[in-house]
Structure formats: C-alpha cells, structure tokens
PDB file of C-alpha atoms in Angstrom:
ATOM      1  CA  MET A 232     -20.803 -91.048  47.061  1.00 59.00           C
ATOM      2  CA  GLU A 233     -22.581 -94.194  48.113  1.00 76.00           C
ATOM      3  CA  GLU A 234     -26.318 -94.437  48.626  1.00 90.00           C
ATOM      4  CA  ILE A 235     -27.740 -92.041  51.209  1.00 96.00           C
ATOM      5  CA  ILE A 236     -30.656 -93.344  53.260  1.00 97.00           C
ATOM      6  CA  VAL A 237     -32.675 -90.833  55.289  1.00 98.00           C
ATOM      7  CA  ARG A 238     -34.838 -92.147  58.098  1.00 98.00           C
ATOM      8  CA  PRO A 239     -36.083 -91.176  61.538  1.00 98.00           C
ATOM      9  CA  ALA A 240     -33.123 -91.184  63.914  1.00 98.00           C
ATOM     10  CA  ALA A 241     -32.915 -93.979  66.466  1.00 97.00           C
ATOM     11  CA  PRO A 242     -31.620 -93.686  70.041  1.00 97.00           C
ATOM     12  CA  GLY A 243     -28.447 -95.489  68.969  1.00 97.00           C
ATOM     13  CA  ASP A 244     -27.690 -92.689  66.485  1.00 97.00           C
ATOM     14  CA  LEU A 245     -27.432 -89.933  69.089  1.00 98.00           C
ATOM     15  CA  ASP A 246     -23.720 -90.236  69.925  1.00 98.00           C
ATOM     16  CA  ALA A 247     -22.776 -90.260  66.232  1.00 98.00           C
ATOM     17  CA  VAL A 248     -25.105 -87.318  65.538  1.00 98.00           C
ATOM     18  CA  TRP A 249     -23.555 -85.296  68.346  1.00 97.00           C
ATOM     19  CA  ALA A 250     -19.978 -86.104  67.245  1.00 97.00           C
ATOM     20  CA  LEU A 251     -20.874 -85.064  63.694  1.00 96.00           C
ATOM     21  CA  VAL A 252     -22.423 -81.795  64.925  1.00 96.00           C
ATOM     22  CA  ARG A 253     -19.280 -80.948  66.927  1.00 95.00           C
ATOM     23  CA  ARG A 254     -17.142 -81.505  63.791  1.00 95.00           C
ATOM     24  CA  ALA A 255     -19.526 -79.328  61.773  1.00 93.00           C
ATOM     25  CA  VAL A 256     -19.325 -76.537  64.377  1.00 91.00           C
ATOM     26  CA  GLN A 257     -15.527 -76.650  64.215  1.00 91.00           C
ATOM     27  CA  LYS A 258     -15.601 -76.360  60.415  1.00 90.00           C
ATOM     28  CA  MET A 259     -18.046 -73.421  60.608  1.00 85.00           C
ATOM     29  CA  ARG A 260     -15.666 -71.629  62.958  1.00 86.00           C
ATOM     30  CA  GLU A 261     -12.711 -72.308  60.652  1.00 87.00           C
ATOM     31  CA  GLU A 262     -14.727 -70.767  57.807  1.00 82.00           C
ATOM     32  CA  GLY A 263     -15.536 -67.652  59.865  1.00 78.00           C
ATOM     33  CA  SER A 264     -19.165 -68.421  60.698  1.00 78.00           C
ATOM     34  CA  GLU A 265     -20.400 -68.064  64.259  1.00 77.00           C
ATOM     35  CA  GLN A 266     -23.810 -69.506  63.374  1.00 77.00           C
ATOM     36  CA  TRP A 267     -23.313 -72.324  65.847  1.00 81.00           C
ATOM     37  CA  GLY A 268     -21.153 -72.391  68.960  1.00 75.00           C
ATOM     38  CA  GLU A 269     -20.998 -73.619  72.528  1.00 79.00           C
ATOM     39  CA  ASP A 270     -24.457 -72.219  73.297  1.00 80.00           C
ATOM     40  CA  TYR A 271     -26.302 -73.644  70.287  1.00 87.00           C
ATOM     41  CA  PRO A 272     -27.025 -76.274  69.308  1.00 92.00           C
ATOM     42  CA  THR A 273     -26.623 -78.406  72.402  1.00 93.00           C
ATOM     43  CA  ARG A 274     -26.768 -82.134  72.801  1.00 96.00           C
ATOM     44  CA  ALA A 275     -30.004 -81.539  74.720  1.00 96.00           C
ATOM     45  CA  ASP A 276     -31.517 -80.018  71.543  1.00 95.00           C
ATOM     46  CA  TYR A 277     -30.852 -83.272  69.669  1.00 96.00           C
ATOM     47  CA  GLU A 278     -32.027 -85.409  72.593  1.00 97.00           C
ATOM     48  CA  GLU A 279     -35.303 -83.458  72.601  1.00 97.00           C
ATOM     49  CA  ASP A 280     -35.626 -83.772  68.809  1.00 97.00           C
ATOM     50  CA  LEU A 281     -35.118 -87.526  69.114  1.00 97.00           C
ATOM     51  CA  ARG A 282     -37.591 -87.837  72.006  1.00 97.00           C
ATOM     52  CA  ARG A 283     -40.236 -85.927  70.034  1.00 97.00           C
ATOM     53  CA  GLY A 284     -39.679 -87.927  66.839  1.00 96.00           C
ATOM     54  CA  ARG A 285     -38.444 -85.007  64.759  1.00 97.00           C
ATOM     55  CA  LEU A 286     -34.768 -85.931  64.278  1.00 98.00           C
ATOM     56  CA  ALA A 287     -33.928 -87.321  60.840  1.00 98.00           C
ATOM     57  CA  ALA A 288     -30.651 -89.109  60.170  1.00 98.00           C
ATOM     58  CA  ALA A 289     -28.936 -89.512  56.817  1.00 98.00           C
ATOM     59  CA  VAL A 290     -27.001 -92.768  56.933  1.00 98.00           C
ATOM     60  CA  SER A 291     -24.890 -94.932  54.649  1.00 95.00           C
ATOM     61  CA  ALA A 292     -25.932 -98.456  53.694  1.00 93.00           C
ATOM     62  CA  GLN A 293     -23.640 -99.613  56.517  1.00 93.00           C
ATOM     63  CA  GLY A 294     -25.463 -97.396  59.027  1.00 92.00           C
ATOM     64  CA  GLN A 295     -22.813 -94.656  59.396  1.00 95.00           C
ATOM     65  CA  VAL A 296     -24.457 -91.324  60.272  1.00 97.00           C
ATOM     66  CA  LEU A 297     -23.647 -88.837  57.495  1.00 97.00           C
ATOM     67  CA  GLY A 298     -25.922 -85.960  58.493  1.00 98.00           C
ATOM     68  CA  CYS A 299     -29.005 -84.977  60.439  1.00 98.00           C
ATOM     69  CA  ALA A 300     -31.806 -82.428  60.651  1.00 98.00           C
ATOM     70  CA  CYS A 301     -34.735 -81.515  62.868  1.00 97.00           C
ATOM     71  CA  ILE A 302     -37.969 -81.734  60.869  1.00 97.00           C
ATOM     72  CA  THR A 303     -41.172 -80.416  62.409  1.00 94.00           C
ATOM     73  CA  ASP A 304     -44.553 -78.909  61.657  1.00 94.00           C
ATOM     74  CA  GLU A 305     -44.590 -76.967  64.922  1.00 92.00           C
ATOM     75  CA  PRO A 306     -44.828 -73.186  64.395  1.00 89.00           C
ATOM     76  CA  GLU A 307     -41.555 -71.282  64.757  1.00 90.00           C
ATOM     77  CA  THR A 308     -42.112 -68.158  66.855  1.00 91.00           C
ATOM     78  CA  ALA A 309     -39.061 -66.427  65.353  1.00 92.00           C
ATOM     79  CA  TYR A 310     -40.847 -66.471  61.979  1.00 94.00           C
ATOM     80  CA  ALA A 311     -43.809 -64.366  63.169  1.00 92.00           C
ATOM     81  CA  GLY A 312     -42.769 -61.195  61.313  1.00 92.00           C
ATOM     82  CA  VAL A 313     -41.709 -62.813  58.040  1.00 96.00           C
ATOM     83  CA  PRO A 314     -43.987 -61.938  55.087  1.00 97.00           C
ATOM     84  CA  TRP A 315     -44.569 -65.497  53.886  1.00 97.00           C
ATOM     85  CA  ALA A 316     -46.377 -66.089  50.590  1.00 96.00           C
ATOM     86  CA  VAL A 317     -48.399 -68.834  52.291  1.00 92.00           C
ATOM     87  CA  GLU A 318     -49.596 -68.479  55.881  1.00 88.00           C
ATOM     88  CA  GLY A 319     -50.678 -71.404  58.010  1.00 88.00           C
ATOM     89  CA  PRO A 320     -49.207 -74.858  58.558  1.00 92.00           C
ATOM     90  CA  ALA A 321     -45.642 -75.234  57.331  1.00 96.00           C
ATOM     91  CA  LEU A 322     -42.824 -77.708  57.502  1.00 95.00           C
ATOM     92  CA  VAL A 323     -39.838 -76.243  59.327  1.00 96.00           C
ATOM     93  CA  VAL A 324     -36.318 -77.633  59.234  1.00 96.00           C
ATOM     94  CA  HIS A 325     -33.683 -76.753  61.826  1.00 94.00           C
ATOM     95  CA  ARG A 326     -30.130 -77.779  62.665  1.00 94.00           C
ATOM     96  CA  VAL A 327     -29.134 -79.356  59.349  1.00 96.00           C
ATOM     97  CA  ALA A 328     -25.652 -80.785  59.861  1.00 95.00           C
ATOM     98  CA  VAL A 329     -23.460 -82.827  57.539  1.00 96.00           C
ATOM     99  CA  ASP A 330     -20.174 -84.523  58.357  1.00 95.00           C
ATOM    100  CA  PRO A 331     -17.552 -82.015  57.111  1.00 92.00           C
ATOM    101  CA  ALA A 332     -15.729 -84.787  55.225  1.00 90.00           C
ATOM    102  CA  LEU A 333     -18.897 -85.408  53.197  1.00 88.00           C
ATOM    103  CA  GLN A 334     -20.108 -81.871  52.528  1.00 86.00           C
ATOM    104  CA  ARG A 335     -21.090 -81.162  48.920  1.00 86.00           C
ATOM    105  CA  GLY A 336     -21.805 -84.865  48.494  1.00 88.00           C
ATOM    106  CA  GLY A 337     -25.604 -84.703  48.434  1.00 95.00           C
ATOM    107  CA  VAL A 338     -26.288 -85.399  52.113  1.00 97.00           C
ATOM    108  CA  ALA A 339     -28.020 -82.065  52.839  1.00 96.00           C
ATOM    109  CA  SER A 340     -30.052 -82.403  49.628  1.00 97.00           C
ATOM    110  CA  ALA A 341     -31.137 -85.888  50.684  1.00 98.00           C
ATOM    111  CA  LEU A 342     -32.254 -84.507  54.062  1.00 98.00           C
ATOM    112  CA  LEU A 343     -34.248 -81.724  52.363  1.00 98.00           C
ATOM    113  CA  THR A 344     -35.866 -84.203  49.953  1.00 98.00           C
ATOM    114  CA  TYR A 345     -36.861 -86.377  52.911  1.00 98.00           C
ATOM    115  CA  ALA A 346     -38.335 -83.321  54.655  1.00 97.00           C
ATOM    116  CA  GLU A 347     -40.322 -82.350  51.549  1.00 97.00           C
ATOM    117  CA  ASP A 348     -41.691 -85.889  51.215  1.00 97.00           C
ATOM    118  CA  TRP A 349     -42.550 -85.858  54.938  1.00 96.00           C
ATOM    119  CA  ALA A 350     -44.514 -82.617  54.478  1.00 96.00           C
ATOM    120  CA  ARG A 351     -46.342 -83.791  51.348  1.00 96.00           C
ATOM    121  CA  ALA A 352     -47.385 -87.013  53.091  1.00 96.00           C
ATOM    122  CA  ARG A 353     -49.021 -84.871  55.790  1.00 95.00           C
ATOM    123  CA  GLY A 354     -50.654 -82.413  53.392  1.00 96.00           C
ATOM    124  CA  ILE A 355     -48.392 -79.537  54.419  1.00 97.00           C
ATOM    125  CA  PRO A 356     -48.169 -77.130  51.456  1.00 96.00           C
ATOM    126  CA  VAL A 357     -45.088 -75.087  52.301  1.00 97.00           C
ATOM    127  CA  PHE A 358     -41.551 -75.451  53.660  1.00 95.00           C
ATOM    128  CA  HIS A 359     -39.899 -72.739  55.810  1.00 96.00           C
ATOM    129  CA  ALA A 360     -36.252 -72.564  56.822  1.00 96.00           C
ATOM    130  CA  ASP A 361     -33.569 -70.121  57.833  1.00 95.00           C
ATOM    131  CA  THR A 362     -29.793 -70.030  57.980  1.00 93.00           C
ATOM    132  CA  TYR A 363     -27.147 -67.597  59.127  1.00 89.00           C
ATOM    133  CA  CYS A 364     -26.314 -64.761  56.739  1.00 90.00           C
ATOM    134  CA  LYS A 365     -22.693 -65.980  56.575  1.00 86.00           C
ATOM    135  CA  ASN A 366     -23.720 -69.549  55.719  1.00 88.00           C
ATOM    136  CA  ARG A 367     -23.462 -69.063  51.963  1.00 88.00           C
ATOM    137  CA  LYS A 368     -23.407 -72.808  51.257  1.00 89.00           C
ATOM    138  CA  MET A 369     -26.809 -73.423  52.833  1.00 92.00           C
ATOM    139  CA  GLN A 370     -28.293 -70.313  51.234  1.00 95.00           C
ATOM    140  CA  ALA A 371     -27.077 -71.539  47.835  1.00 95.00           C
ATOM    141  CA  LEU A 372     -28.562 -74.984  48.464  1.00 95.00           C
ATOM    142  CA  PHE A 373     -31.925 -73.507  49.437  1.00 97.00           C
ATOM    143  CA  ARG A 374     -31.992 -71.404  46.262  1.00 97.00           C
ATOM    144  CA  LYS A 375     -30.896 -74.335  44.088  1.00 97.00           C
ATOM    145  CA  ARG A 376     -33.795 -76.367  45.492  1.00 97.00           C
ATOM    146  CA  GLY A 377     -36.390 -73.696  44.707  1.00 97.00           C
ATOM    147  CA  PHE A 378     -36.582 -71.761  47.963  1.00 98.00           C
ATOM    148  CA  VAL A 379     -37.196 -68.000  47.853  1.00 98.00           C
ATOM    149  CA  GLN A 380     -35.933 -65.617  50.519  1.00 98.00           C
ATOM    150  CA  ARG A 381     -38.936 -63.878  52.116  1.00 98.00           C
ATOM    151  CA  GLY A 382     -37.272 -61.864  54.865  1.00 96.00           C
ATOM    152  CA  GLU A 383     -34.855 -62.047  57.768  1.00 95.00           C
ATOM    153  CA  ILE A 384     -35.100 -63.046  61.395  1.00 92.00           C
ATOM    154  CA  HIS A 385     -32.928 -62.130  64.358  1.00 91.00           C
ATOM    155  CA  LEU A 386     -32.085 -64.702  66.986  1.00 87.00           C
ATOM    156  CA  PRO A 387     -30.873 -64.185  70.553  1.00 82.00           C
ATOM    157  CA  GLY A 388     -27.115 -64.271  70.953  1.00 77.00           C
ATOM    158  CA  ARG A 389     -26.404 -63.620  67.273  1.00 81.00           C
ATOM    159  CA  SER A 390     -25.659 -60.111  66.046  1.00 81.00           C
ATOM    160  CA  LEU A 391     -26.255 -60.740  62.355  1.00 87.00           C
ATOM    161  CA  PRO A 392     -29.535 -61.719  60.648  1.00 91.00           C
ATOM    162  CA  PHE A 393     -30.742 -65.077  59.412  1.00 94.00           C
ATOM    163  CA  PRO A 394     -32.351 -65.017  55.945  1.00 95.00           C
ATOM    164  CA  ALA A 395     -35.750 -66.769  56.037  1.00 97.00           C
ATOM    165  CA  PHE A 396     -36.640 -68.987  53.078  1.00 98.00           C
ATOM    166  CA  GLU A 397     -39.872 -70.473  51.753  1.00 97.00           C
ATOM    167  CA  LYS A 398     -40.651 -73.200  49.240  1.00 98.00           C
ATOM    168  CA  LEU A 399     -44.138 -74.044  48.025  1.00 97.00           C
ATOM    169  CA  LEU A 400     -44.578 -77.807  47.801  1.00 96.00           C
TER     170      LEU A 400
END
C-alpha cells in the first residue's frame, strides 16, 4: 500500500467520498450487515460534516480518496447511558468508510491515528466510538488499537445493538 495521507476533506473531495461510501454500503450488504443503508448515511450527512469542518479524508499521494471519517468533539446524545470510564469532553468518530478494494490496507487505522492526534492537540483525553454488532472488522480494529467496550447503544431504525468503545489517550 502506498503512503496514506489524512487531512481535512476539501469541497472537491465530496463526490469521491460519496462514491466510496456507496461502494462500502454495497459491500456491507453483501457481507450481511445492515449497519448502513438507504436511510443512513446520506450525502447530506457528509455535506454537513464538510461544512462544519469535521470530515477527514484519507488520500493517496496522487489525491485519490481512499477513506473518510467524521471527527468531532461534539457530545453524542446516543452515548448518554454508556458507563464510560472517563466522563466529560471526548473525541467521537462516526461514519468511517474505506474503499472496499483497499480494506485491510491500513486506511481505517490511518484515520483513527489522525483522530487521536486531533484529540491530543486539543487536550481531549478520551476517544469514544461505536459500530454495529455485526461489523466484526471494525470491532476488531478498535480492540487492536486499545479500545475497550464499555456498553451498547441502540439507534433508531436498527434492531440490533451497537457496541460502544472507549480509548484513553
């Protein structure tokens, strides 16, 4: 795998991000996961992330979009009942997507490293995330990177739970 550069997404990245997300949704469906679908995420979610400066893009040296994630320090209301080890300000990552042709190539790890560095630079001591219970790949990546499952959340429109993870930075 060539060098992976993670940076804030630019307006010119949006079409490539959305095309990548649609391919990722198709692969999830093929693997039996209904984590994402027609209702979520939407292009409007990524447009809003971009507008608010919270969309990160993983790109090749040539500028090809390889993956993306929403990185924010805004509180996540769905996490209210999770027994976190550390309460208070936290980095939250949402909508991590990697081009299916490049999965298991370090793109998601590069996005998580970028998010951790982003949090440390802002003095945020903890990283929170969640993923669908059937998304074994993301759960394994979280655990490999030192995250601990602290509970589960339930999201509208999804019948199964989402394990909630925490990493102290």
